[in-house]
């Protein structure tokens, strides 16, 4: 599951952020609902990794 902005040359995973006090499970379920319009009921056994990205977009420093 990747996406690319029309004017950009790189591909990326769909992004999102946890809401204040939202746990990881609820965040993943909400983000998949927002990005793909699907409900997710599966249980995750354990977290595999976390990633944090810092980049420049449209001449602005951005954190995601």
N, CA, C and O atoms as a DFTB+ gen file, in Angstrom:
256 C
 N C O
     1  1       0.855      -1.157       0.000
     2  2       0.000       0.000       0.000
     3  2       0.910       1.231       0.000
     4  3       1.452       1.606       1.040
     5  1       1.071       1.847      -1.147
     6  2       1.910       3.032      -1.293
     7  2       1.137       4.122      -2.008
     8  3       0.152       3.855      -2.696
     9  1       1.594       5.351      -1.840
    10  2       1.010       6.445      -2.598
    11  2       2.105       7.424      -2.994
    12  3       3.195       7.429      -2.422
    13  1       1.790       8.257      -3.991
    14  2       2.751       9.232      -4.493
    15  2       2.003      10.508      -4.857
    16  3       0.956      10.459      -5.502
    17  1       2.541      11.641      -4.443
    18  2       1.980      12.921      -4.847
    19  2       2.257      13.136      -6.332
    20  3       3.304      12.720      -6.827
    21  1       1.358      13.763      -7.035
    22  2       1.491      13.957      -8.472
    23  2       2.799      14.630      -8.851
    24  3       3.433      14.227      -9.826
    25  1       3.216      15.641      -8.109
    26  2       4.410      16.412      -8.457
    27  2       5.691      15.881      -7.817
    28  3       6.754      16.472      -8.010
    29  1       5.623      14.793      -7.067
    30  2       6.787      14.243      -6.378
    31  2       7.293      12.999      -7.102
    32  3       6.560      12.376      -7.869
    33  1       8.541      12.645      -6.854
    34  2       9.117      11.469      -7.501
    35  2       9.202      10.259      -6.581
    36  3       9.539       9.170      -7.046
    37  1       8.909      10.412      -5.293
    38  2       9.048       9.285      -4.372
    39  2       7.689       8.739      -3.941
    40  3       6.678       9.441      -3.944
    41  1       7.708       7.468      -3.574
    42  2       6.524       6.781      -3.078
    43  2       6.630       6.675      -1.566
    44  3       7.737       6.622      -1.030
    45  1       5.510       6.643      -0.873
    46  2       5.518       6.574       0.590
    47  2       4.327       5.764       1.086
    48  3       3.343       5.567       0.372
    49  1       4.439       5.306       2.312
    50  2       3.304       4.674       2.969
    51  2       2.295       5.744       3.356
    52  3       2.691       6.866       3.673
    53  1       0.998       5.429       3.340
    54  2       0.025       6.398       3.830
    55  2       0.366       6.760       5.271
    56  3       0.757       5.899       6.059
    57  1       0.222       7.995       5.598
    58  2       0.618       8.446       6.928
    59  2      -0.553       8.881       7.775
    60  3      -1.681       9.016       7.301
    61  1      -0.266       9.089       8.996
    62  2      -1.276       9.551       9.924
    63  2      -0.650       9.727      11.289
    64  3       0.509       9.373      11.509
    65  1      -1.408      10.262      12.175
    66  2      -0.909      10.502      13.524
    67  2      -1.921      10.031      14.540
    68  3      -3.130      10.067      14.308
    69  1      -1.409       9.592      15.657
    70  2      -2.292       9.221      16.762
    71  2      -2.915      10.489      17.331
    72  3      -2.277      11.539      17.398
    73  1      -4.153      10.370      17.730
    74  2      -4.819      11.478      18.398
    75  2      -4.425      11.457      19.873
    76  3      -3.966      10.434      20.380
    77  1      -4.599      12.560      20.544
    78  2      -4.252      12.659      21.952
    79  2      -4.914      11.536      22.753
    80  3      -6.130      11.355      22.684
    81  1      -4.124      10.793      23.503
    82  2      -4.546       9.686      24.361
    83  2      -5.083       8.473      23.593
    84  3      -5.697       7.595      24.199
    85  1      -4.866       8.404      22.278
    86  2      -5.328       7.263      21.477
    87  2      -4.258       6.170      21.521
    88  3      -3.078       6.452      21.314
    89  1      -4.660       4.933      21.789
    90  2      -3.684       3.849      21.812
    91  2      -3.362       3.381      20.392
    92  3      -4.062       3.740      19.445
    93  1      -2.316       2.588      20.248
    94  2      -1.840       2.167      18.924
    95  2      -2.888       1.393      18.142
    96  3      -3.068       1.619      16.946
    97  1      -3.581       0.479      18.814
    98  2      -4.602      -0.323      18.129
    99  2      -5.698       0.569      17.548
   100  3      -6.058       0.433      16.378
   101  1      -6.219       1.466      18.353
   102  2      -7.280       2.364      17.889
   103  2      -6.773       3.260      16.762
   104  3      -7.505       3.549      15.816
   105  1      -5.522       3.696      16.867
   106  2      -4.949       4.563      15.833
   107  2      -4.860       3.835      14.488
   108  3      -5.251       4.382      13.457
   109  1      -4.350       2.613      14.503
   110  2      -4.230       1.845      13.255
   111  2      -5.605       1.584      12.663
   112  3      -5.791       1.728      11.454
   113  1      -6.564       1.205      13.485
   114  2      -7.916       0.952      12.985
   115  2      -8.514       2.218      12.372
   116  3      -9.118       2.158      11.301
   117  1      -8.356       3.353      13.033
   118  2      -8.901       4.611      12.521
   119  2      -8.216       5.024      11.227
   120  3      -8.884       5.426      10.274
   121  1      -6.886       4.929      11.179
   122  2      -6.151       5.328       9.977
   123  2      -6.532       4.463       8.774
   124  3      -6.688       4.986       7.670
   125  1      -6.684       3.147       8.968
   126  2      -7.109       2.286       7.860
   127  2      -8.522       2.629       7.414
   128  3      -8.828       2.588       6.223
   129  1      -9.381       2.966       8.369
   130  2     -10.750       3.380       8.018
   131  2     -10.711       4.675       7.205
   132  3     -11.428       4.807       6.212
   133  1      -9.872       5.635       7.625
   134  2      -9.781       6.912       6.920
   135  2      -9.138       6.759       5.545
   136  3      -9.615       7.344       4.573
   137  1      -8.062       5.982       5.452
   138  2      -7.314       5.862       4.196
   139  2      -7.981       4.922       3.196
   140  3      -7.977       5.195       1.996
   141  1      -8.559       3.804       3.682
   142  2      -9.078       2.775       2.782
   143  2     -10.579       2.565       2.866
   144  3     -11.147       1.805       2.081
   145  1     -11.227       3.237       3.816
   146  2     -12.662       3.080       4.019
   147  2     -13.027       1.630       4.329
   148  3     -14.011       1.101       3.812
   149  1     -12.212       0.990       5.190
   150  2     -12.486      -0.379       5.626
   151  2     -12.435      -0.440       7.147
   152  3     -11.682       0.295       7.785
   153  1     -13.245      -1.325       7.718
   154  2     -13.224      -1.566       9.158
   155  2     -12.275      -2.718       9.442
   156  3     -12.312      -3.735       8.749
   157  1     -11.438      -2.575      10.439
   158  2     -10.465      -3.598      10.803
   159  2     -10.811      -4.121      12.186
   160  3     -10.926      -3.346      13.136
   161  1     -10.976      -5.419      12.301
   162  2     -11.309      -6.035      13.584
   163  2     -10.203      -6.965      14.066
   164  3     -10.271      -7.455      15.193
   165  1      -9.192      -7.221      13.249
   166  2      -8.128      -8.167      13.603
   167  2      -7.335      -7.678      14.809
   168  3      -7.203      -6.475      15.036
   169  1      -6.823      -8.610      15.562
   170  2      -6.007      -8.303      16.739
   171  2      -4.531      -8.443      16.378
   172  3      -4.131      -9.418      15.742
   173  1      -3.748      -7.492      16.774
   174  2      -2.301      -7.577      16.605
   175  2      -1.723      -8.248      17.841
   176  3      -2.121      -7.945      18.965
   177  1      -0.778      -9.165      17.627
   178  2      -0.164      -9.855      18.756
   179  2       0.909      -9.009      19.425
   180  3       1.044      -9.024      20.648
   181  1       1.675      -8.265      18.618
   182  2       2.732      -7.429      19.185
   183  2       3.139      -6.371      18.169
   184  3       2.973      -6.562      16.964
   185  1       3.667      -5.270      18.650
   186  2       4.147      -4.222      17.768
   187  2       5.501      -4.642      17.198
   188  3       6.380      -5.081      17.940
   189  1       5.669      -4.507      15.883
   190  2       6.917      -4.912      15.244
   191  2       7.921      -3.779      15.158
   192  3       9.117      -3.999      15.354
   193  1       7.451      -2.550      14.863
   194  2       8.373      -1.429      14.776
   195  2       7.610      -0.118      14.827
   196  3       6.388      -0.082      14.681
   197  1       8.347       0.945      15.033
   198  2       7.823       2.302      15.017
   199  2       8.749       3.104      14.121
   200  3       9.962       2.894      14.136
   201  1       8.199       4.009      13.351
   202  2       9.031       4.863      12.514
   203  2       8.619       6.318      12.696
   204  3       7.446       6.624      12.912
   205  1       9.589       7.197      12.606
   206  2       9.346       8.632      12.699
   207  2      10.114       9.278      11.559
   208  3      11.306       9.017      11.392
   209  1       9.454      10.112      10.778
   210  2      10.079      10.704       9.599
   211  2      10.202      12.211       9.735
   212  3       9.281      12.882      10.201
   213  1      11.344      12.734       9.323
   214  2      11.582      14.168       9.257
   215  2      11.970      14.471       7.814
   216  3      12.859      13.816       7.270
   217  1      11.334      15.434       7.194
   218  2      11.615      15.703       5.791
   219  2      11.239      17.139       5.440
   220  3      10.610      17.844       6.230
   221  1      11.628      17.548       4.262
   222  2      11.262      18.861       3.734
   223  2      10.208      18.666       2.655
   224  3      10.376      17.840       1.759
   225  1       9.131      19.420       2.741
   226  2       8.059      19.355       1.757
   227  2       7.647      20.772       1.406
   228  3       7.311      21.566       2.285
   229  1       7.674      21.080       0.140
   230  2       7.276      22.404      -0.332
   231  2       8.072      23.494       0.401
   232  3       7.513      24.495       0.849
   233  1       9.379      23.276       0.512
   234  2      10.325      24.204       1.164
   235  2      10.027      24.416       2.652
   236  3      10.422      25.440       3.211
   237  1       9.343      23.476       3.302
   238  2       9.041      23.599       4.723
   239  2       9.551      22.339       5.422
   240  3       9.375      21.231       4.916
   241  1      10.182      22.511       6.586
   242  2      10.569      21.356       7.383
   243  2       9.323      20.775       8.021
   244  3       8.492      21.501       8.568
   245  1       9.203      19.468       7.947
   246  2       7.995      18.801       8.390
   247  2       8.347      17.578       9.224
   248  3       9.336      16.899       8.946
   249  1       7.556      17.298      10.233
   250  2       7.684      16.058      11.002
   251  2       6.412      15.276      10.781
   252  3       5.318      15.841      10.773
   253  1       6.553      13.965      10.600
   254  2       5.354      13.120      10.478
   255  2       5.542      11.864      11.277
   256  3       4.651      11.016      11.311
